[in-house]
mmCIF file of C-alpha atoms and ligand atoms in Angstrom:
data_model
loop_
_atom_site.group_PDB
_atom_site.id
_atom_site.type_symbol
_atom_site.label_atom_id
_atom_site.label_comp_id
_atom_site.label_asym_id
_atom_site.label_seq_id
_atom_site.Cartn_x
_atom_site.Cartn_y
_atom_site.Cartn_z
ATOM 1 C CA UNK A 174 -8.449 10.119 20.633
ATOM 2 C CA UNK A 175 -9.667 11.051 17.168
ATOM 3 C CA UNK A 176 -13.191 9.897 16.308
ATOM 4 C CA UNK A 177 -13.779 7.856 13.177
ATOM 5 C CA UNK A 178 -16.928 6.251 11.790
ATOM 6 C CA UNK A 179 -16.366 2.493 11.830
ATOM 7 C CA UNK A 180 -19.276 1.983 9.418
ATOM 8 C CA UNK A 181 -17.657 4.085 6.749
ATOM 9 C CA UNK A 182 -14.070 2.906 6.555
ATOM 10 C CA UNK A 183 -11.964 2.906 3.417
ATOM 11 C CA UNK A 184 -11.801 -0.717 2.314
ATOM 12 C CA UNK A 185 -8.287 -0.264 0.979
ATOM 13 C CA UNK A 186 -5.617 2.028 2.441
ATOM 14 C CA UNK A 187 -2.271 2.460 0.684
ATOM 15 C CA UNK A 188 0.698 4.079 2.425
ATOM 16 C CA UNK A 189 3.912 5.658 1.141
ATOM 17 C CA UNK A 190 6.017 5.261 4.257
ATOM 18 C CA UNK A 191 8.478 8.098 3.774
ATOM 19 C CA UNK A 192 10.859 10.006 6.039
ATOM 20 C CA UNK A 193 12.991 7.386 7.799
ATOM 21 C CA UNK A 194 16.199 9.109 6.678
ATOM 22 C CA UNK A 195 15.103 12.552 7.871
ATOM 23 C CA UNK A 196 13.911 11.069 11.162
ATOM 24 C CA UNK A 197 17.383 9.590 11.658
ATOM 25 C CA UNK A 198 18.992 12.919 10.801
ATOM 26 C CA UNK A 199 16.785 14.710 13.348
ATOM 27 C CA UNK A 200 17.922 12.223 15.973
ATOM 28 C CA UNK A 201 21.544 12.424 14.791
ATOM 29 C CA UNK A 202 21.749 8.712 14.129
ATOM 30 C CA UNK A 203 22.439 6.803 10.899
ATOM 31 C CA UNK A 204 19.785 6.302 8.195
ATOM 32 C CA UNK A 205 19.728 2.557 8.837
ATOM 33 C CA UNK A 206 18.564 3.084 12.389
ATOM 34 C CA UNK A 207 15.843 5.306 10.986
ATOM 35 C CA UNK A 208 14.675 2.400 8.845
ATOM 36 C CA UNK A 209 14.696 0.132 11.896
ATOM 37 C CA UNK A 210 12.504 2.593 13.774
ATOM 38 C CA UNK A 211 10.282 2.758 10.671
ATOM 39 C CA UNK A 212 9.733 -1.005 10.927
ATOM 40 C CA UNK A 213 8.210 -0.455 14.381
ATOM 41 C CA UNK A 214 5.727 2.016 12.945
ATOM 42 C CA UNK A 215 4.811 -0.654 10.367
ATOM 43 C CA UNK A 216 3.890 -2.994 13.225
ATOM 44 C CA UNK A 217 1.673 -0.389 14.911
ATOM 45 C CA UNK A 218 -0.160 0.569 11.740
ATOM 46 C CA UNK A 219 -0.841 -3.020 10.695
ATOM 47 C CA UNK A 220 -2.250 -3.795 14.121
ATOM 48 C CA UNK A 221 -4.451 -0.683 14.171
ATOM 49 C CA UNK A 222 -5.822 -1.304 10.677
ATOM 50 C CA UNK A 223 -6.553 -4.905 11.577
ATOM 51 C CA UNK A 224 -8.318 -3.887 14.797
ATOM 52 C CA UNK A 225 -10.675 -1.388 13.212
ATOM 53 C CA UNK A 226 -11.498 -3.664 10.289
ATOM 54 C CA UNK A 227 -9.618 -2.324 7.259
ATOM 55 C CA UNK A 228 -9.785 -5.087 4.661
ATOM 56 C CA UNK A 229 -6.783 -4.200 2.491
ATOM 57 C CA UNK A 230 -3.582 -2.423 3.484
ATOM 58 C CA UNK A 231 -0.833 -1.827 0.927
ATOM 59 C CA UNK A 232 2.525 -0.580 2.198
ATOM 60 C CA UNK A 233 5.190 0.837 -0.093
ATOM 61 C CA UNK A 234 8.317 -0.646 1.455
ATOM 62 C CA UNK A 235 10.853 -0.464 -1.383
ATOM 63 C CA UNK A 236 10.561 1.101 -4.811
ATOM 64 C CA UNK A 237 12.237 -0.014 -7.984
ATOM 65 C CA UNK A 238 14.095 3.324 -7.895
ATOM 66 C CA UNK A 239 15.349 2.598 -4.360
ATOM 67 C CA UNK A 240 17.761 -0.009 -5.823
ATOM 68 C CA UNK A 241 19.882 3.003 -6.892
ATOM 69 C CA UNK A 242 20.561 4.028 -3.278
ATOM 70 C CA UNK A 243 24.040 3.392 -1.803
ATOM 71 C CA UNK A 244 24.720 -0.334 -1.672
ATOM 72 C CA UNK A 245 25.104 -0.330 2.138
ATOM 73 C CA UNK A 246 21.630 1.155 2.526
ATOM 74 C CA UNK A 247 20.067 -1.288 0.055
ATOM 75 C CA UNK A 248 21.721 -4.205 1.861
ATOM 76 C CA UNK A 249 20.558 -2.951 5.240
ATOM 77 C CA UNK A 250 16.988 -2.550 3.956
ATOM 78 C CA UNK A 251 17.082 -6.097 2.590
ATOM 79 C CA UNK A 252 18.372 -7.496 5.906
ATOM 80 C CA UNK A 253 15.674 -5.585 7.736
ATOM 81 C CA UNK A 254 13.038 -6.985 5.415
ATOM 82 C CA UNK A 255 14.292 -10.514 5.942
ATOM 83 C CA UNK A 256 14.385 -10.012 9.690
ATOM 84 C CA UNK A 257 10.895 -8.514 9.664
ATOM 85 C CA UNK A 258 9.443 -11.430 7.699
ATOM 86 C CA UNK A 259 11.115 -13.962 9.986
ATOM 87 C CA UNK A 260 10.076 -12.321 13.245
ATOM 88 C CA UNK A 261 6.601 -11.086 12.388
ATOM 89 C CA UNK A 262 5.059 -13.864 10.369
ATOM 90 C CA UNK A 263 3.686 -15.816 13.317
ATOM 91 C CA UNK A 264 2.120 -12.733 14.847
ATOM 92 C CA UNK A 265 0.591 -11.673 11.507
ATOM 93 C CA UNK A 266 -0.766 -15.183 11.064
ATOM 94 C CA UNK A 267 -2.223 -15.123 14.574
ATOM 95 C CA UNK A 268 -4.008 -11.880 13.730
ATOM 96 C CA UNK A 269 -5.632 -13.613 10.732
ATOM 97 C CA UNK A 270 -3.750 -11.493 8.216
ATOM 98 C CA UNK A 271 -3.100 -12.751 4.704
ATOM 99 C CA UNK A 272 0.143 -11.584 3.095
ATOM 100 C CA UNK A 273 0.604 -10.717 -0.523
ATOM 101 C CA UNK A 274 3.401 -8.976 -2.425
ATOM 102 C CA UNK A 275 3.502 -6.708 -5.428
ATOM 103 C CA UNK A 276 6.505 -5.562 -7.455
ATOM 104 C CA UNK A 277 9.375 -7.167 -9.282
ATOM 105 C CA UNK A 278 10.134 -9.587 -6.449
ATOM 106 C CA UNK A 279 12.391 -11.622 -8.752
ATOM 107 C CA UNK A 280 15.048 -8.978 -8.077
ATOM 108 C CA UNK A 281 15.064 -9.830 -4.351
ATOM 109 C CA UNK A 282 17.638 -12.314 -3.131
ATOM 110 C CA UNK A 283 16.688 -16.034 -3.005
ATOM 111 C CA UNK A 284 16.531 -16.140 0.817
ATOM 112 C CA UNK A 285 13.996 -13.313 0.891
ATOM 113 C CA UNK A 286 12.023 -14.786 -1.994
ATOM 114 C CA UNK A 287 11.782 -18.027 -0.080
ATOM 115 C CA UNK A 288 10.498 -16.105 2.975
ATOM 116 C CA UNK A 289 7.886 -14.412 0.791
ATOM 117 C CA UNK A 290 6.784 -17.776 -0.528
ATOM 118 C CA UNK A 291 6.496 -19.244 2.963
ATOM 119 C CA UNK A 292 4.625 -16.200 4.291
ATOM 120 C CA UNK A 293 2.187 -16.312 1.382
ATOM 121 C CA UNK A 294 1.633 -20.014 1.834
ATOM 122 C CA UNK A 295 1.257 -19.927 5.604
ATOM 123 C CA UNK A 296 -1.276 -17.075 5.610
ATOM 124 C CA UNK A 297 -3.161 -17.958 2.422
ATOM 125 C CA UNK A 298 -6.363 -18.974 4.197
ATOM 126 C CA UNK A 299 -6.557 -15.918 6.472
ATOM 127 C CA UNK A 300 -9.329 -13.452 5.812
ATOM 128 C CA UNK A 301 -9.290 -10.715 8.442
ATOM 129 C CA UNK A 302 -7.119 -8.356 6.410
ATOM 130 C CA UNK A 303 -4.917 -8.539 3.339
ATOM 131 C CA UNK A 304 -1.511 -7.005 3.903
ATOM 132 C CA UNK A 305 0.045 -6.230 0.593
ATOM 133 C CA UNK A 306 3.729 -5.284 0.635
ATOM 134 C CA UNK A 307 5.127 -3.386 -2.351
ATOM 135 C CA UNK A 308 8.725 -4.535 -2.792
ATOM 136 C CA UNK A 309 10.872 -3.500 -5.726
ATOM 137 C CA UNK A 310 7.668 -1.925 -6.986
ATOM 138 C CA UNK A 311 7.266 0.669 -9.729
ATOM 139 C CA UNK A 312 3.906 1.745 -11.155
ATOM 140 C CA UNK A 313 5.181 2.362 -14.691
ATOM 141 C CA UNK A 314 7.029 -0.990 -14.701
ATOM 142 C CA UNK A 315 3.839 -2.697 -13.625
ATOM 143 C CA UNK A 316 1.859 -1.094 -16.452
ATOM 144 C CA UNK A 317 4.511 -1.957 -19.052
ATOM 145 C CA UNK A 318 4.619 -5.533 -17.797
ATOM 146 C CA UNK A 319 0.820 -5.734 -18.177
ATOM 147 C CA UNK A 320 0.963 -4.329 -21.712
ATOM 148 C CA UNK A 321 3.628 -6.872 -22.746
ATOM 149 C CA UNK A 322 1.567 -9.726 -21.354
ATOM 150 C CA UNK A 323 -1.564 -8.504 -23.170
ATOM 151 C CA UNK A 324 0.380 -8.245 -26.443
ATOM 152 C CA UNK A 325 1.719 -11.771 -26.036
ATOM 153 C CA UNK A 326 -1.722 -13.124 -25.051
ATOM 154 C CA UNK A 327 -3.177 -11.396 -28.093
ATOM 155 C CA UNK A 328 -0.550 -13.004 -30.334
ATOM 156 C CA UNK A 329 -1.557 -16.390 -28.917
ATOM 157 C CA UNK A 330 -5.227 -15.648 -29.565
ATOM 158 C CA UNK A 331 -6.082 -15.491 -25.855
ATOM 159 C CA UNK A 332 -7.449 -11.947 -25.873
ATOM 160 C CA UNK A 333 -9.205 -9.960 -28.588
ATOM 161 C CA UNK A 334 -8.529 -6.238 -28.997
ATOM 162 C CA UNK A 335 -12.167 -5.538 -28.127
ATOM 163 C CA UNK A 336 -11.654 -7.320 -24.789
ATOM 164 C CA UNK A 337 -8.905 -4.932 -23.693
ATOM 165 C CA UNK A 338 -11.148 -3.081 -21.269
ATOM 166 C CA UNK A 339 -10.386 -1.328 -17.974
ATOM 167 C CA UNK A 340 -11.733 -4.349 -16.099
ATOM 168 C CA UNK A 341 -9.588 -6.816 -18.046
ATOM 169 C CA UNK A 342 -6.527 -4.582 -17.817
ATOM 170 C CA UNK A 343 -6.832 -4.772 -14.022
ATOM 171 C CA UNK A 344 -6.396 -8.526 -14.248
ATOM 172 C CA UNK A 345 -2.941 -8.067 -15.772
ATOM 173 C CA UNK A 346 -1.658 -5.941 -12.919
ATOM 174 C CA UNK A 347 0.079 -7.140 -9.729
ATOM 175 C CA UNK A 348 -2.995 -5.980 -7.828
ATOM 176 C CA UNK A 349 -5.414 -8.240 -9.760
ATOM 177 C CA UNK A 350 -8.389 -9.079 -7.590
ATOM 178 C CA UNK A 351 -7.807 -6.205 -5.164
ATOM 179 C CA UNK A 352 -10.026 -3.130 -4.979
ATOM 180 C CA UNK A 353 -8.356 0.178 -5.863
ATOM 181 C CA UNK A 354 -7.116 2.132 -2.819
ATOM 182 C CA UNK A 355 -9.754 4.431 -1.375
ATOM 183 C CA UNK A 356 -7.216 6.368 0.642
ATOM 184 C CA UNK A 357 -3.511 7.031 0.079
ATOM 185 C CA UNK A 358 -1.432 8.299 2.997
ATOM 186 C CA UNK A 359 2.016 9.784 2.396
ATOM 187 C CA UNK A 360 4.135 10.808 5.314
ATOM 188 C CA UNK A 361 7.124 13.200 5.531
ATOM 189 C CA UNK A 362 5.599 16.272 3.887
ATOM 190 C CA UNK A 363 6.330 15.329 0.279
ATOM 191 C CA UNK A 364 3.462 15.944 -2.114
ATOM 192 C CA UNK A 365 4.105 13.315 -4.740
ATOM 193 C CA UNK A 366 3.175 9.804 -5.767
ATOM 194 C CA UNK A 367 6.714 8.553 -6.544
ATOM 195 C CA UNK A 368 5.643 5.920 -9.082
ATOM 196 C CA UNK A 369 3.255 4.141 -6.700
ATOM 197 C CA UNK A 370 0.034 2.427 -7.924
ATOM 198 C CA UNK A 371 -0.356 4.803 -10.882
ATOM 199 C CA UNK A 372 -3.210 2.977 -12.589
ATOM 200 C CA UNK A 373 -4.994 2.053 -9.359
ATOM 201 C CA UNK A 374 -5.023 5.575 -7.884
ATOM 202 C CA UNK A 375 -7.256 7.139 -10.539
ATOM 203 C CA UNK A 376 -9.891 8.004 -7.905
ATOM 204 C CA UNK A 377 -8.039 7.520 -4.640
ATOM 205 C CA UNK A 378 -8.370 10.217 -1.978
ATOM 206 C CA UNK A 379 -4.905 11.593 -1.223
ATOM 207 C CA UNK A 380 -3.768 12.509 2.290
ATOM 208 C CA UNK A 381 -0.402 14.086 2.988
ATOM 209 C CA UNK A 382 1.071 14.617 6.433
ATOM 210 C CA UNK A 383 4.324 16.193 7.589
ATOM 211 C CA UNK A 384 4.803 13.453 10.216
ATOM 212 C CA UNK A 385 7.885 11.372 9.449
ATOM 213 C CA UNK A 386 7.148 7.663 9.039
ATOM 214 C CA UNK A 387 8.867 6.448 12.277
ATOM 215 C CA UNK A 388 6.641 8.856 14.252
ATOM 216 C CA UNK A 389 3.420 7.846 12.491
ATOM 217 C CA UNK A 390 1.018 6.662 15.200
ATOM 218 C CA UNK A 391 -2.460 5.219 15.548
ATOM 219 C CA UNK A 392 -3.731 8.797 16.124
ATOM 220 C CA UNK A 393 -2.135 9.901 12.854
ATOM 221 C CA UNK A 394 -3.843 6.997 11.095
ATOM 222 C CA UNK A 395 -7.187 7.970 12.617
ATOM 223 C CA UNK A 396 -6.614 11.583 11.546
ATOM 224 C CA UNK A 397 -6.128 10.429 7.952
ATOM 225 C CA UNK A 398 -9.259 8.280 8.082
ATOM 226 C CA UNK A 399 -11.276 11.113 9.647
ATOM 227 C CA UNK A 400 -10.146 13.430 6.832
ATOM 228 C CA UNK A 401 -11.186 10.805 4.272
ATOM 229 C CA UNK A 402 -14.585 10.461 5.900
ATOM 230 C CA UNK A 403 -15.272 14.196 5.559
ATOM 231 C CA UNK A 404 -14.774 14.126 1.800
ATOM 232 C CA UNK A 405 -17.354 13.712 -0.915
ATOM 233 C CA UNK A 406 -16.135 11.261 -3.560
ATOM 234 C CA UNK A 407 -17.895 12.372 -6.711
ATOM 235 C CA UNK A 408 -16.227 10.216 -9.392
ATOM 236 C CA UNK A 409 -16.957 12.904 -11.951
ATOM 237 C CA UNK A 410 -20.627 13.313 -11.018
ATOM 238 C CA UNK A 411 -22.336 16.258 -9.354
ATOM 239 C CA UNK A 412 -23.074 16.411 -5.668
ATOM 240 C CA UNK A 413 -26.819 16.411 -6.436
ATOM 241 C CA UNK A 414 -26.539 13.245 -8.499
ATOM 242 C CA UNK A 415 -24.771 11.484 -5.657
ATOM 243 C CA UNK A 416 -27.437 12.489 -3.166
ATOM 244 C CA UNK A 417 -30.229 11.288 -5.448
ATOM 245 C CA UNK A 418 -28.373 8.030 -5.999
ATOM 246 C CA UNK A 419 -28.035 7.577 -2.246
ATOM 247 C CA UNK A 420 -31.707 8.177 -1.606
ATOM 248 C CA UNK A 421 -32.578 5.695 -4.357
ATOM 249 C CA UNK A 422 -30.269 2.915 -3.193
ATOM 250 C CA UNK A 423 -30.028 3.685 0.511
ATOM 251 C CA UNK A 424 -26.256 3.555 0.101
ATOM 252 C CA UNK A 425 -23.854 5.333 2.402
ATOM 253 C CA UNK A 426 -21.098 7.485 1.015
ATOM 254 C CA UNK A 427 -18.682 9.903 2.556
ATOM 255 C CA UNK A 428 -21.124 12.804 2.100
HETATM 256 C C1 LIG L 724 11.387 5.757 3.376
HETATM 257 O O1 LIG L 724 12.267 6.618 4.024
HETATM 258 C C2 LIG L 724 11.939 4.356 3.285
HETATM 259 C C3 LIG L 724 12.311 3.953 1.931
HETATM 260 C C4 LIG L 724 12.187 4.668 0.859
HETATM 261 C C5 LIG L 724 12.884 2.634 1.790
HETATM 262 P P1 LIG L 724 13.459 7.349 3.263
HETATM 263 O O2 LIG L 724 14.668 6.510 3.398
HETATM 264 O O3 LIG L 724 13.072 7.692 1.881
HETATM 265 O O4 LIG L 724 13.580 8.659 4.145
HETATM 266 P P2 LIG L 724 13.962 10.117 3.641
HETATM 267 O O5 LIG L 724 13.006 10.467 2.546
HETATM 268 O O6 LIG L 724 15.371 10.061 3.186
HETATM 269 O O7 LIG L 724 13.757 10.961 4.846
HETATM 270 C C1 LIG L 725 8.957 6.355 -1.905
HETATM 271 O O1 LIG L 725 9.849 7.072 -1.120
HETATM 272 C C2 LIG L 725 9.234 4.882 -1.802
HETATM 273 C C3 LIG L 725 8.966 4.265 -0.497
HETATM 274 C C4 LIG L 725 8.443 4.838 0.533
HETATM 275 C C5 LIG L 725 9.334 2.887 -0.410
HETATM 276 P P1 LIG L 725 11.158 7.736 -1.743
HETATM 277 O O2 LIG L 725 11.840 8.410 -0.622
HETATM 278 O O3 LIG L 725 11.917 6.732 -2.497
HETATM 279 O O4 LIG L 725 10.530 8.789 -2.759
HETATM 280 P P2 LIG L 725 11.139 10.128 -3.353
HETATM 281 O O5 LIG L 725 12.522 9.812 -3.795
HETATM 282 O O6 LIG L 725 11.139 11.131 -2.262
HETATM 283 O O7 LIG L 725 10.212 10.507 -4.456
HETATM 284 MG MG1 LIG L 726 12.222 9.330 1.072
#
């Protein structure tokens, strides 16, 4: 069992769950079955994060670019999503998890949208952990959407140019009200961001592992958190400044 410091957890973990297709190939089964196995790993990771006290978990389940995959695969992913929402919602609710969704969910079919609405409504009062699913999500699309809304609010006199600050810009994003991710995990050995949370990841610690998503276990999660806890997050400052700041405020960091 990997040791982690429960007093120094990332408050927000984001995950690019990649490698279902390659996992299926390794097991000489179809990609769809790889996705099904990936859904099991989702279950495990949510439960583990909830148990140790992670407050926000964002999972990249379907990107806006993924719509371009073969129609059979897109349909299978959508059925799997619908099935997942139907089967898991009671358990998530029981665990005190609040569900939220980011992305262009209007592109999802009406049955799924209705499930999202119900899940959001049912779990809205829960406060143990926020599970944020990125569906039909694209970071650049999100930023453009925010810019359009700011321009239209400006035209209506709702926001002055001088009020377009980093803090206010955050309010126009899908993730409004959520802290930025402290830790990003990407599985499957790819070293890229793939249009995920571009604005929000300005100072996120990145962790890449070769493990394919369906194999990603609680130990792998703990390994990622342990790596995060060894890092010094400097936010542009010097190490000495951070230490002085810590002595002054008595704050903990990952030093
Ligand atoms: C991640 O696995 C799941 C989605 C993107 C929906 P992939 O399907 O991308 O798996 P690989 O990258 O082909 O192995
Ligand atoms: C990123 O994985 C999207 C999700 C995990 C949902 P992709 O498999 O789509 O990313 P690329 O194509 O390797 O960049
Ligand atoms: Mg992939």
